[in-house]
Structures are given as C-alpha cells and as structure tokens.
mmCIF file of C-alpha atoms and ligand atoms in Angstrom:
data_model
loop_
_atom_site.group_PDB
_atom_site.id
_atom_site.type_symbol
_atom_site.label_atom_id
_atom_site.label_comp_id
_atom_site.label_asym_id
_atom_site.label_seq_id
_atom_site.Cartn_x
_atom_site.Cartn_y
_atom_site.Cartn_z
ATOM 1 C CA MET V 1 -13.943 1.012 10.439
ATOM 2 C CA ARG V 2 -13.483 3.354 13.396
ATOM 3 C CA ALA V 3 -11.005 6.260 13.020
ATOM 4 C CA LEU V 4 -9.834 9.385 14.918
ATOM 5 C CA VAL V 5 -10.398 12.324 12.633
ATOM 6 C CA LEU V 6 -9.064 15.847 13.018
ATOM 7 C CA ASP V 7 -11.033 18.683 11.531
ATOM 8 C CA ALA V 8 -10.727 22.492 11.773
ATOM 9 C CA GLU V 9 -12.149 25.594 10.139
ATOM 10 C CA TRP V 10 -10.376 26.918 6.985
ATOM 11 C CA ASN V 11 -9.802 30.556 8.031
ATOM 12 C CA PRO V 12 -6.511 31.879 6.575
ATOM 13 C CA GLN V 13 -5.204 34.898 8.536
ATOM 14 C CA SER V 14 -5.374 38.096 6.402
ATOM 15 C CA SER V 15 -1.607 38.481 6.512
ATOM 16 C CA TYR V 16 -0.975 35.005 5.076
ATOM 17 C CA ASP V 17 -0.407 34.608 1.257
ATOM 18 C CA LEU V 18 -2.216 31.425 0.110
ATOM 19 C CA THR V 19 -0.630 29.515 -2.776
ATOM 20 C CA ASP V 20 -2.904 28.183 -5.551
ATOM 21 C CA ASP V 21 -2.324 24.635 -4.367
ATOM 22 C CA GLU V 22 -3.436 25.570 -0.845
ATOM 23 C CA LYS V 23 -6.543 27.194 -2.202
ATOM 24 C CA GLN V 24 -7.529 24.319 -4.472
ATOM 25 C CA ARG V 25 -6.834 21.460 -2.127
ATOM 26 C CA HIS V 26 -7.387 23.003 1.349
ATOM 27 C CA ARG V 27 -3.909 21.848 2.160
ATOM 28 C CA ALA V 28 -2.126 24.148 4.495
ATOM 29 C CA MET V 29 1.694 24.530 4.319
ATOM 30 C CA ASP V 30 1.653 26.656 7.502
ATOM 31 C CA SER V 31 -1.249 25.200 9.456
ATOM 32 C CA SER V 32 -0.912 27.691 12.292
ATOM 33 C CA SER V 33 -1.805 30.556 9.866
ATOM 34 C CA ILE V 34 -4.845 28.804 8.390
ATOM 35 C CA TRP V 35 -6.708 26.298 10.674
ATOM 36 C CA GLN V 36 -8.916 27.542 13.397
ATOM 37 C CA ASN V 37 -10.712 25.660 16.198
ATOM 38 C CA PRO V 38 -9.403 22.212 15.602
ATOM 39 C CA GLU V 39 -11.594 19.321 16.833
ATOM 40 C CA LEU V 40 -11.137 15.548 17.258
ATOM 41 C CA ARG V 41 -13.848 13.019 16.753
ATOM 42 C CA VAL V 42 -13.971 9.215 16.471
ATOM 43 C CA GLU V 43 -16.059 8.367 13.468
ATOM 44 C CA GLU V 44 -17.125 5.472 11.253
ATOM 45 C CA ARG V 45 -15.298 5.421 7.928
ATOM 46 C CA GLU V 46 -15.105 3.067 4.916
ATOM 47 C CA ARG V 47 -12.277 0.633 5.146
ATOM 48 C CA PRO V 48 -9.648 1.917 2.645
ATOM 49 C CA GLU V 49 -8.650 -0.097 -0.506
ATOM 50 C CA PRO V 50 -4.928 -0.309 -1.381
ATOM 51 C CA ALA V 51 -3.913 1.299 -4.706
ATOM 52 C CA GLU V 52 -1.647 -0.700 -7.035
ATOM 53 C CA ASP V 53 1.550 0.231 -5.195
ATOM 54 C CA GLU V 54 0.056 0.201 -1.686
ATOM 55 C CA VAL V 55 -0.426 -2.221 1.176
ATOM 56 C CA LEU V 56 -3.412 -2.374 3.461
ATOM 57 C CA VAL V 57 -2.359 -2.595 7.148
ATOM 58 C CA ARG V 58 -4.452 -3.501 10.109
ATOM 59 C CA VAL V 59 -3.131 -1.151 12.776
ATOM 60 C CA LYS V 60 -2.263 -2.678 16.176
ATOM 61 C CA TYR V 61 -0.772 0.272 18.079
ATOM 62 C CA ALA V 62 -0.124 3.875 17.275
ATOM 63 C CA GLY V 63 1.761 6.430 19.386
ATOM 64 C CA ILE V 64 0.826 10.048 19.974
ATOM 65 C CA CYS V 65 3.437 12.471 18.716
ATOM 66 C CA GLY V 66 4.153 16.024 19.886
ATOM 67 C CA SER V 67 2.829 17.116 16.467
ATOM 68 C CA ASP V 68 -0.536 15.397 17.105
ATOM 69 C CA VAL V 69 -0.796 17.309 20.366
ATOM 70 C CA ALA V 70 0.199 20.585 18.682
ATOM 71 C CA MET V 71 -2.476 20.036 16.003
ATOM 72 C CA THR V 72 -5.129 20.077 18.840
ATOM 73 C CA GLU V 73 -3.756 23.080 20.730
ATOM 74 C CA THR V 74 -4.463 26.706 19.727
ATOM 75 C CA ASP V 75 -3.335 30.270 20.392
ATOM 76 C CA ASP V 76 -5.777 32.784 21.916
ATOM 77 C CA ASP V 77 -7.485 33.359 18.573
ATOM 78 C CA GLY V 78 -8.081 29.649 18.159
ATOM 79 C CA TYR V 79 -5.350 29.039 15.540
ATOM 80 C CA MET V 80 -3.644 25.674 15.634
ATOM 81 C CA HIS V 81 -0.197 25.585 17.252
ATOM 82 C CA TYR V 82 1.182 23.080 14.707
ATOM 83 C CA SER V 83 2.905 25.118 11.952
ATOM 84 C CA ALA V 84 3.745 22.568 9.238
ATOM 85 C CA TYR V 85 1.656 20.772 6.628
ATOM 86 C CA THR V 86 -1.875 19.408 7.016
ATOM 87 C CA GLN V 87 -4.857 18.692 4.887
ATOM 88 C CA LEU V 88 -8.047 18.415 6.877
ATOM 89 C CA PRO V 89 -10.290 16.609 7.737
ATOM 90 C CA ASN V 90 -7.805 13.783 8.059
ATOM 91 C CA VAL V 91 -7.258 10.687 10.151
ATOM 92 C CA ILE V 92 -4.131 11.618 12.176
ATOM 93 C CA GLY V 93 -1.496 9.261 13.578
ATOM 94 C CA HIS V 94 1.875 8.378 12.054
ATOM 95 C CA GLU V 95 3.901 6.264 14.576
ATOM 96 C CA PHE V 96 2.418 2.839 14.263
ATOM 97 C CA SER V 97 2.741 -0.915 13.910
ATOM 98 C CA GLY V 98 0.392 -3.321 12.367
ATOM 99 C CA GLU V 99 -0.158 -6.457 10.261
ATOM 100 C CA VAL V 100 -0.375 -6.648 6.479
ATOM 101 C CA VAL V 101 -3.939 -7.596 5.315
ATOM 102 C CA GLU V 102 -3.833 -7.141 1.548
ATOM 103 C CA THR V 103 -1.422 -5.871 -1.040
ATOM 104 C CA GLY V 104 -2.081 -3.857 -4.265
ATOM 105 C CA ASP V 105 -1.598 -5.462 -7.706
ATOM 106 C CA ASP V 106 1.950 -4.013 -8.130
ATOM 107 C CA ALA V 107 3.028 -4.370 -4.506
ATOM 108 C CA ASP V 108 4.982 -7.550 -3.906
ATOM 109 C CA LEU V 109 7.392 -6.854 -1.079
ATOM 110 C CA PHE V 110 4.947 -7.971 1.640
ATOM 111 C CA GLU V 111 2.481 -10.800 2.300
ATOM 112 C CA ALA V 112 -0.684 -10.959 4.381
ATOM 113 C CA GLY V 113 0.272 -11.515 8.023
ATOM 114 C CA ASP V 114 3.638 -9.660 7.960
ATOM 115 C CA PRO V 115 4.219 -7.392 10.949
ATOM 116 C CA VAL V 116 5.229 -3.882 9.723
ATOM 117 C CA THR V 117 5.819 -0.242 10.494
ATOM 118 C CA ALA V 118 6.194 2.696 8.083
ATOM 119 C CA GLU V 119 8.051 5.883 7.368
ATOM 120 C CA VAL V 120 5.861 9.019 7.372
ATOM 121 C CA THR V 121 6.764 10.813 4.154
ATOM 122 C CA ASP V 122 5.714 9.482 0.783
ATOM 123 C CA TYR V 123 8.225 10.980 -1.629
ATOM 124 C CA CYS V 124 8.141 11.217 -5.410
ATOM 125 C CA GLY V 125 11.689 10.086 -6.193
ATOM 126 C CA ARG V 126 11.843 12.482 -9.190
ATOM 127 C CA CYS V 127 12.225 15.986 -7.836
ATOM 128 C CA GLN V 128 15.541 17.719 -7.245
ATOM 129 C CA MET V 129 15.452 17.018 -3.453
ATOM 130 C CA CYS V 130 14.768 13.344 -3.964
ATOM 131 C CA ARG V 131 17.417 13.015 -6.628
ATOM 132 C CA GLN V 132 19.937 14.522 -4.168
ATOM 133 C CA GLY V 133 19.014 11.926 -1.599
ATOM 134 C CA PHE V 134 16.927 14.174 0.621
ATOM 135 C CA HIS V 135 13.605 12.359 0.295
ATOM 136 C CA GLY V 136 12.331 13.911 3.512
ATOM 137 C CA HIS V 137 12.297 17.291 1.782
ATOM 138 C CA CYS V 138 10.637 16.064 -1.422
ATOM 139 C CA GLU V 139 8.960 18.866 -3.247
ATOM 140 C CA ASN V 140 5.847 16.704 -3.965
ATOM 141 C CA PHE V 141 5.668 14.921 -0.610
ATOM 142 C CA GLU V 142 2.615 13.588 1.147
ATOM 143 C CA GLN V 143 2.675 12.614 4.790
ATOM 144 C CA ILE V 144 0.763 9.841 6.538
ATOM 145 C CA GLY V 145 -1.320 11.349 9.367
ATOM 146 C CA PHE V 146 -0.911 14.924 8.044
ATOM 147 C CA THR V 147 -1.951 15.075 4.394
ATOM 148 C CA LEU V 148 -2.820 11.349 3.900
ATOM 149 C CA ASP V 149 -5.142 9.334 6.186
ATOM 150 C CA GLY V 150 -3.140 8.096 9.215
ATOM 151 C CA ALA V 151 -2.927 5.333 11.673
ATOM 152 C CA PHE V 152 -5.348 6.250 14.469
ATOM 153 C CA ALA V 153 -7.738 3.897 12.738
ATOM 154 C CA GLU V 154 -8.363 0.203 12.353
ATOM 155 C CA TYR V 155 -6.844 0.188 8.931
ATOM 156 C CA VAL V 156 -4.379 2.348 6.967
ATOM 157 C CA THR V 157 -3.033 2.079 3.403
ATOM 158 C CA VAL V 158 0.721 2.679 2.930
ATOM 159 C CA PRO V 159 2.844 2.890 -0.212
ATOM 160 C CA GLU V 160 5.004 -0.196 -0.138
ATOM 161 C CA LYS V 161 8.194 1.768 -0.716
ATOM 162 C CA ILE V 162 7.969 3.365 2.821
ATOM 163 C CA LEU V 163 6.763 0.164 4.561
ATOM 164 C CA TRP V 164 9.259 -1.886 6.612
ATOM 165 C CA GLY V 165 8.904 -5.450 7.978
ATOM 166 C CA VAL V 166 9.583 -5.966 11.698
ATOM 167 C CA SER V 167 9.375 -9.762 12.018
ATOM 168 C CA GLU V 168 13.025 -9.837 13.202
ATOM 169 C CA LEU V 169 11.851 -8.204 16.390
ATOM 170 C CA SER V 170 10.521 -11.620 17.444
ATOM 171 C CA GLN V 171 14.171 -12.491 18.350
ATOM 172 C CA GLN V 172 13.749 -9.982 21.241
ATOM 173 C CA TYR V 173 9.958 -9.968 21.828
ATOM 174 C CA GLU V 174 8.448 -13.400 21.849
ATOM 175 C CA ASP V 175 5.152 -12.075 22.945
ATOM 176 C CA GLU V 176 3.369 -10.728 19.825
ATOM 177 C CA ASP V 177 1.739 -7.903 21.815
ATOM 178 C CA GLU V 178 5.088 -6.686 23.040
ATOM 179 C CA LEU V 179 6.463 -6.873 19.551
ATOM 180 C CA TYR V 180 3.757 -4.604 18.194
ATOM 181 C CA ARG V 181 4.047 -2.190 21.105
ATOM 182 C CA ALA V 182 7.836 -1.916 20.575
ATOM 183 C CA ALA V 183 7.393 -1.564 16.823
ATOM 184 C CA ALA V 184 5.144 1.450 17.327
ATOM 185 C CA THR V 185 8.139 3.234 18.902
ATOM 186 C CA ILE V 186 10.458 2.802 15.953
ATOM 187 C CA GLU V 187 9.331 6.050 14.300
ATOM 188 C CA PRO V 188 10.291 8.362 17.201
ATOM 189 C CA SER V 189 13.624 6.513 17.530
ATOM 190 C CA THR V 190 14.385 7.165 13.857
ATOM 191 C CA ILE V 191 14.228 10.924 14.339
ATOM 192 C CA THR V 192 17.351 11.014 16.501
ATOM 193 C CA PHE V 193 19.003 8.174 14.633
ATOM 194 C CA TYR V 194 18.786 10.180 11.479
ATOM 195 C CA GLY V 195 20.118 13.274 13.274
ATOM 196 C CA LEU V 196 23.040 11.462 14.798
ATOM 197 C CA PHE V 197 24.002 9.274 11.800
ATOM 198 C CA GLY V 198 22.168 10.590 8.738
ATOM 199 C CA ARG V 199 23.076 14.227 9.303
ATOM 200 C CA ALA V 200 25.940 14.694 11.784
ATOM 201 C CA GLU V 201 29.301 13.368 10.746
ATOM 202 C CA GLY V 202 32.022 11.660 12.748
ATOM 203 C CA ILE V 203 30.159 10.572 15.888
ATOM 204 C CA TRP V 204 32.316 7.986 17.564
ATOM 205 C CA PRO V 205 31.749 5.229 20.090
ATOM 206 C CA GLY V 206 32.736 6.630 23.449
ATOM 207 C CA ASP V 207 31.511 10.204 22.672
ATOM 208 C CA TYR V 208 29.739 12.016 25.487
ATOM 209 C CA HIS V 209 26.120 12.799 24.474
ATOM 210 C CA VAL V 210 23.899 15.452 26.019
ATOM 211 C CA TYR V 211 20.088 15.629 25.477
ATOM 212 C CA HIS V 212 18.447 18.979 26.085
ATOM 213 C CA GLY V 213 14.806 17.916 26.647
ATOM 214 C CA VAL V 214 13.669 14.347 27.155
ATOM 215 C CA GLY V 215 10.100 14.075 25.992
ATOM 216 C CA PRO V 216 9.343 11.053 23.714
ATOM 217 C CA ILE V 217 11.954 12.075 21.172
ATOM 218 C CA GLY V 218 14.688 12.721 23.699
ATOM 219 C CA LEU V 219 14.015 9.489 25.639
ATOM 220 C CA THR V 220 14.018 7.250 22.533
ATOM 221 C CA GLY V 221 17.107 9.279 21.469
ATOM 222 C CA MET V 222 18.953 8.538 24.693
ATOM 223 C CA ASN V 223 18.240 4.882 24.038
ATOM 224 C CA VAL V 224 19.670 5.201 20.507
ATOM 225 C CA SER V 225 22.780 6.992 21.814
ATOM 226 C CA ARG V 226 23.406 4.247 24.377
ATOM 227 C CA ALA V 227 22.875 1.564 21.831
ATOM 228 C CA ALA V 228 25.326 3.316 19.516
ATOM 229 C CA GLY V 229 28.090 3.193 22.093
ATOM 230 C CA ALA V 230 27.947 6.656 23.753
ATOM 231 C CA GLY V 231 30.545 6.944 26.555
ATOM 232 C CA LYS V 232 28.042 8.774 28.741
ATOM 233 C CA VAL V 233 24.503 10.038 28.118
ATOM 234 C CA ILE V 234 23.583 13.187 30.042
ATOM 235 C CA ALA V 235 20.139 14.747 30.005
ATOM 236 C CA PHE V 236 18.408 17.931 31.165
ATOM 237 C CA GLU V 237 14.657 17.943 31.659
ATOM 238 C CA PRO V 238 12.440 20.051 33.892
ATOM 239 C CA SER V 239 9.552 17.488 34.162
ATOM 240 C CA ASP V 240 9.960 15.278 37.306
ATOM 241 C CA GLU V 241 7.974 12.428 35.660
ATOM 242 C CA ARG V 242 10.129 12.412 32.509
ATOM 243 C CA ARG V 243 13.370 12.486 34.542
ATOM 244 C CA GLU V 244 12.033 9.502 36.461
ATOM 245 C CA ILE V 245 11.413 7.593 33.236
ATOM 246 C CA ALA V 246 15.002 8.325 32.116
ATOM 247 C CA HIS V 247 16.341 7.127 35.500
ATOM 248 C CA ASP V 248 14.183 3.942 35.148
ATOM 249 C CA LEU V 249 15.763 3.358 31.724
ATOM 250 C CA GLY V 250 19.087 3.184 33.612
ATOM 251 C CA PHE V 251 20.471 6.596 32.857
ATOM 252 C CA GLU V 252 22.206 8.103 35.915
ATOM 253 C CA HIS V 253 23.113 11.616 34.645
ATOM 254 C CA VAL V 254 19.668 13.160 34.420
ATOM 255 C CA TYR V 255 19.130 16.649 35.855
ATOM 256 C CA ASN V 256 16.619 19.374 36.288
ATOM 257 C CA PRO V 257 18.120 22.346 34.437
ATOM 258 C CA ILE V 258 16.135 24.739 36.695
ATOM 259 C CA GLU V 259 17.681 23.327 39.840
ATOM 260 C CA VAL V 260 21.306 22.825 38.781
ATOM 261 C CA ASP V 261 23.675 24.828 36.604
ATOM 262 C CA PRO V 262 23.737 22.687 33.394
ATOM 263 C CA VAL V 263 27.189 24.008 32.323
ATOM 264 C CA GLU V 264 28.736 23.091 35.692
ATOM 265 C CA MET V 265 27.064 19.678 35.556
ATOM 266 C CA VAL V 266 28.264 18.808 32.040
ATOM 267 C CA ASN V 267 31.784 19.848 33.081
ATOM 268 C CA GLU V 268 31.605 17.747 36.216
ATOM 269 C CA VAL V 269 30.274 14.639 34.437
ATOM 270 C CA THR V 270 32.763 14.911 31.562
ATOM 271 C CA GLY V 271 35.753 15.748 33.669
ATOM 272 C CA GLY V 272 35.954 19.218 32.154
ATOM 273 C CA GLU V 273 36.240 17.873 28.544
ATOM 274 C CA GLY V 274 32.758 18.999 27.466
ATOM 275 C CA ALA V 275 30.283 17.044 25.434
ATOM 276 C CA ASP V 276 31.039 15.666 21.927
ATOM 277 C CA VAL V 277 27.355 15.404 20.884
ATOM 278 C CA HIS V 278 24.580 17.838 21.782
ATOM 279 C CA VAL V 279 21.051 17.000 20.864
ATOM 280 C CA GLU V 280 18.444 19.806 21.056
ATOM 281 C CA THR V 281 15.049 18.213 21.556
ATOM 282 C CA SER V 282 13.412 20.690 23.949
ATOM 283 C CA GLY V 283 12.478 23.676 21.780
ATOM 284 C CA ALA V 284 13.513 26.049 24.632
ATOM 285 C CA VAL V 285 16.441 27.149 22.460
ATOM 286 C CA GLY V 286 16.927 30.545 24.227
ATOM 287 C CA ALA V 287 17.935 28.522 27.348
ATOM 288 C CA THR V 288 19.688 25.583 25.754
ATOM 289 C CA TYR V 289 22.002 27.011 23.176
ATOM 290 C CA PRO V 290 24.030 29.110 25.697
ATOM 291 C CA VAL V 291 24.581 25.867 27.580
ATOM 292 C CA ILE V 292 25.520 23.981 24.475
ATOM 293 C CA GLU V 293 27.960 26.685 23.470
ATOM 294 C CA ASP V 294 29.684 26.638 26.874
ATOM 295 C CA THR V 295 30.097 22.886 26.923
ATOM 296 C CA LEU V 296 31.390 22.150 23.377
ATOM 297 C CA ALA V 297 34.220 19.508 23.296
ATOM 298 C CA GLU V 298 36.694 19.955 20.426
ATOM 299 C CA ARG V 299 35.008 18.930 17.117
ATOM 300 C CA ALA V 300 31.631 18.692 18.837
ATOM 301 C CA ASN V 301 28.474 17.852 16.846
ATOM 302 C CA VAL V 302 25.329 19.806 17.665
ATOM 303 C CA VAL V 303 22.144 18.222 16.262
ATOM 304 C CA HIS V 304 19.122 20.485 16.077
ATOM 305 C CA ILE V 305 15.905 18.494 16.091
ATOM 306 C CA SER V 306 13.203 20.397 17.986
ATOM 307 C CA ASN V 307 10.607 22.747 16.363
ATOM 308 C CA ALA V 308 11.336 25.933 18.225
ATOM 309 C CA GLY V 309 8.962 28.890 18.086
ATOM 310 C CA SER V 310 11.771 31.412 17.979
ATOM 311 C CA ASP V 311 15.518 31.586 17.243
ATOM 312 C CA PRO V 312 18.363 31.785 19.727
ATOM 313 C CA ASP V 313 21.263 34.206 19.529
ATOM 314 C CA LEU V 314 24.173 32.036 18.410
ATOM 315 C CA ALA V 315 27.662 32.608 19.779
ATOM 316 C CA LEU V 316 29.391 31.764 16.506
ATOM 317 C CA ARG V 317 32.959 32.371 17.817
ATOM 318 C CA LYS V 318 32.489 29.492 20.213
ATOM 319 C CA TYR V 319 31.700 27.069 17.276
ATOM 320 C CA GLN V 320 34.843 28.282 15.544
ATOM 321 C CA GLY V 321 36.926 28.035 18.710
ATOM 322 C CA SER V 322 35.880 24.410 19.255
ATOM 323 C CA SER V 323 35.861 23.255 15.604
ATOM 324 C CA ALA V 324 32.178 22.482 16.253
ATOM 325 C CA GLN V 325 29.394 22.009 13.709
ATOM 326 C CA LEU V 326 25.687 22.535 13.925
ATOM 327 C CA TYR V 327 23.434 20.158 11.961
ATOM 328 C CA GLY V 328 19.820 20.715 11.149
ATOM 329 C CA SER V 329 17.819 17.496 11.183
ATOM 330 C CA GLU V 330 14.201 16.929 10.217
ATOM 331 C CA GLY V 331 12.311 13.675 10.017
ATOM 332 C CA HIS V 332 13.890 10.305 9.121
ATOM 333 C CA THR V 333 13.134 9.546 5.483
ATOM 334 C CA GLY V 334 15.275 7.408 3.244
ATOM 335 C CA GLN V 335 18.790 6.049 3.492
ATOM 336 C CA GLN V 336 19.041 3.084 5.917
ATOM 337 C CA VAL V 337 17.520 4.705 8.932
ATOM 338 C CA TYR V 338 14.509 2.426 9.401
ATOM 339 C CA PRO V 339 16.210 -0.962 8.743
ATOM 340 C CA ARG V 340 19.185 -0.032 11.015
ATOM 341 C CA THR V 341 16.882 1.112 13.829
ATOM 342 C CA ILE V 342 14.891 -2.159 13.459
ATOM 343 C CA ARG V 343 18.166 -4.125 13.664
ATOM 344 C CA LEU V 344 19.194 -2.330 16.847
ATOM 345 C CA MET V 345 15.822 -3.174 18.401
ATOM 346 C CA ALA V 346 15.998 -6.835 17.259
ATOM 347 C CA SER V 347 19.448 -7.113 18.765
ATOM 348 C CA GLY V 348 18.088 -6.093 22.216
ATOM 349 C CA GLN V 349 20.243 -2.975 22.351
ATOM 350 C CA LEU V 350 17.338 -0.608 21.824
ATOM 351 C CA ASP V 351 14.339 -1.358 24.065
ATOM 352 C CA ASN V 352 11.691 1.362 24.230
ATOM 353 C CA LEU V 353 9.010 -0.705 26.037
ATOM 354 C CA PRO V 354 9.692 1.062 29.390
ATOM 355 C CA ILE V 355 9.119 4.426 27.707
ATOM 356 C CA ILE V 356 5.454 3.532 27.010
ATOM 357 C CA THR V 357 3.632 4.910 30.099
ATOM 358 C CA SER V 358 -0.056 4.997 28.993
ATOM 359 C CA THR V 359 -2.277 3.027 26.627
ATOM 360 C CA PHE V 360 -5.811 3.924 25.551
ATOM 361 C CA ASP V 361 -8.463 2.271 23.312
ATOM 362 C CA LEU V 362 -9.287 3.912 20.000
ATOM 363 C CA GLU V 363 -12.732 4.772 21.392
ATOM 364 C CA ASN V 364 -11.047 6.873 24.092
ATOM 365 C CA ALA V 365 -8.500 8.411 21.666
ATOM 366 C CA ASP V 366 -9.482 12.028 22.708
ATOM 367 C CA GLU V 367 -8.525 11.112 26.307
ATOM 368 C CA ALA V 368 -5.228 9.746 25.001
ATOM 369 C CA VAL V 369 -4.460 13.033 23.329
ATOM 370 C CA ALA V 370 -5.486 14.941 26.473
ATOM 371 C CA GLN V 371 -3.094 12.785 28.472
ATOM 372 C CA ALA V 372 -0.224 13.474 25.987
ATOM 373 C CA ARG V 373 -1.030 17.179 26.301
ATOM 374 C CA LYS V 374 0.017 16.978 30.013
ATOM 375 C CA ARG V 375 3.591 16.331 28.796
ATOM 376 C CA VAL V 376 4.480 13.989 31.615
ATOM 377 C CA ASP V 377 4.496 10.671 29.765
ATOM 378 C CA GLY V 378 7.184 8.843 27.994
ATOM 379 C CA LYS V 379 4.936 7.639 25.159
ATOM 380 C CA VAL V 380 1.188 7.443 25.003
ATOM 381 C CA LEU V 381 -0.136 4.604 22.753
ATOM 382 C CA ILE V 382 -3.525 3.940 21.255
ATOM 383 C CA GLU V 383 -4.505 0.317 20.847
ATOM 384 C CA MET V 384 -6.776 -0.385 17.897
HETATM 385 ZN ZN1 ZN B 1 6.023 12.119 15.133
HETATM 386 ZN ZN1 ZN B 2 10.513 14.219 -4.614
#
C-alpha cells in the first residue's frame, strides 16, 4: 500500500536528558529537542494485519492537523517545531474516516463495510491516570500518527476500543463521499467539545463564546459552540482567508484583532456584559490573555487549548474578581466525547463540510502539507 512517511535524524541536543525508553525505542517525548531535518516521502509499505483486538480500516479521507505541519517545520538548527511525542519513521495522520475491512480475532464491535473514525490515543486502562478517568494522559499511551502508524495511508489498524461507527451520519449526508469527508472532521471538533464539556464546568445555553484564533480547531469549535446553544459566537483571527471561512459558516461577529480593539468589540457585542466562555486556540497567548482578562463575565470559563511556545503573565486578581476559572484541556480521549460529537453531526447541527477548503491525492500529500503550512485554509484533506 502507499503511505506518507515522516522521517528525521535522531540527534538529541546536548542539553536534553534522554530517558532509557527514549534511547531504546527512538521514541521522543520532546520531539523538538531530538529530531533534526524532518522529511516526508510517499512510499510503498506492506498492508498491515490487525492484531487480536484491532480492526483494519481502509482510509477514505484524512485531514492535516497543525501538529502534522509542526512536525515538518524546523528552527534555524533544523530541529522539529513539534514538541510532543513521536517515534520515527512513522506514517503520520490522525484525523480520518474509513471503512472497516477486517477485524482481529477478539474484536467484535465492528463488521466489514462499517464506516468509522477513531480517537488518537490508545490508552492502557490500568495506570493511575486511566483509573482516574483521564485516559488522554495515560502513562503508557500510544498515539495513532505519532508513535503508531497513522492514516495518511491506504490502510490503518486501530484498536477497536478507540474506534467509533459513523453510519448514523447517513441521516444527514446521503452521499457517501460527503459522509466520509464530514467524518474526517470529527477529530478536530472533539478537541473543543472536550474542552467545553469534558473539562470546563457549567457552560449554559445562551452563554456568549469568544474564540481567540480560528484555524481548523477554532473553526470546528465555533461550529460546536453554535450547535451547543451559544447565545453569540465571537471570533478574533488575523488571517483574511480564515475570517472569510467563518463568515461563510454564518458567523457575523468575526474580527481582525490587529485592526479592531478586541476588548471594545467584545463589550460592544455583549452589551457590556463580557463573555461567559473564552476559548484560546491561537497560541499567541501574550496578546490574547490580556483581552480575555478584560472581558470576563461573572463566572466565566476560560478554556486553554492551544500549544503556546511561551507563557503569558496572568492577571490573577481579575479571575478572582469575576469568579472566573481557567481550564487546561488537551486532546479528546474517553468519556462520551466522540459519540456525542457524532450525534451532533448526525442531527445536522454540526456541519463542517464548508470548512474543508482543499483536497489532495495521497500521491501529492507533500503538496497538501505545504498548503496547510500557509495557514490560510479551513481544513486540508488527503483523499486515499
Ligand atoms: Zn490533530
Ligand atoms: Zn493508562
């Protein structure tokens, strides 16, 4: 089968303390301190066989994530921008849809032909994090497209416990191609869904939501907020193209934070009440947190989702003075995040198709990544 493989040189920086596990397996916990000169190539690989508890999926579509882009970008010394976990060489890609081809001997939740998508993190279920319900922070995790072979390939094997059926999307998308395109956008939608409902507490219908940064996560997030009954959804985004996509989705309060004063704008749109929900999806935290802190409604929820390179100065007194809370949110694993997101999509309340702005063939996957690197698209998909 054809697959898009990421490789790089194992060259740990002298200041970095390698663990035994990192040394033995060439698995980097902090990729940006270890991998140099990353390179993508489309290559021929053996079709994988499902293990006992796995399912073999023929991939239809897979979306390019900010993390895929960051794995191909480097600093001046050639070190990868992406700072989290990777084991290379590896087939990347983790936001995907496909059709079940074959199931392992102990996997009986799915049948050949079922349309599916998957969570990213394979958790052990036995460690302290898993036993507390935080499967996304499993101490023995593996991740599809990061440490396990991913979905920019004709086939991928997935543990059945993190695979989800999406046949109910046919209520909304009669055309099979549309169904698989929509299903490939479930994963990015679950990132904000988990932040809003798995982590933050007490978000109400009618709340005013503000998105700081509307790349693919912010755009799918705005859709989730609207589907969940937000009173208004406000967004700040410097890219003209991305603001245009948000407008096309029907959002009217979308602004360039460089051209307008975001604090004044939130006050104007909310009638001076401030925003109840603040979602940080830009990473430019030095600019966004002062705005968030000056626009907190009473009992506001701040949901921190982006991977920022540095930390902002927090005005803690303002959180006290507004009974506000700041929630860290990472990933989407476990609980009921996937099935609920799929239900929202099946009901027609969450439609991400207009967010998909570019589609490439697997053979041209490197062009797809180059397109995503421009940071002007809603979502770039690869069709297998
Ligand atoms: Zn992703
Ligand atoms: Zn675990």
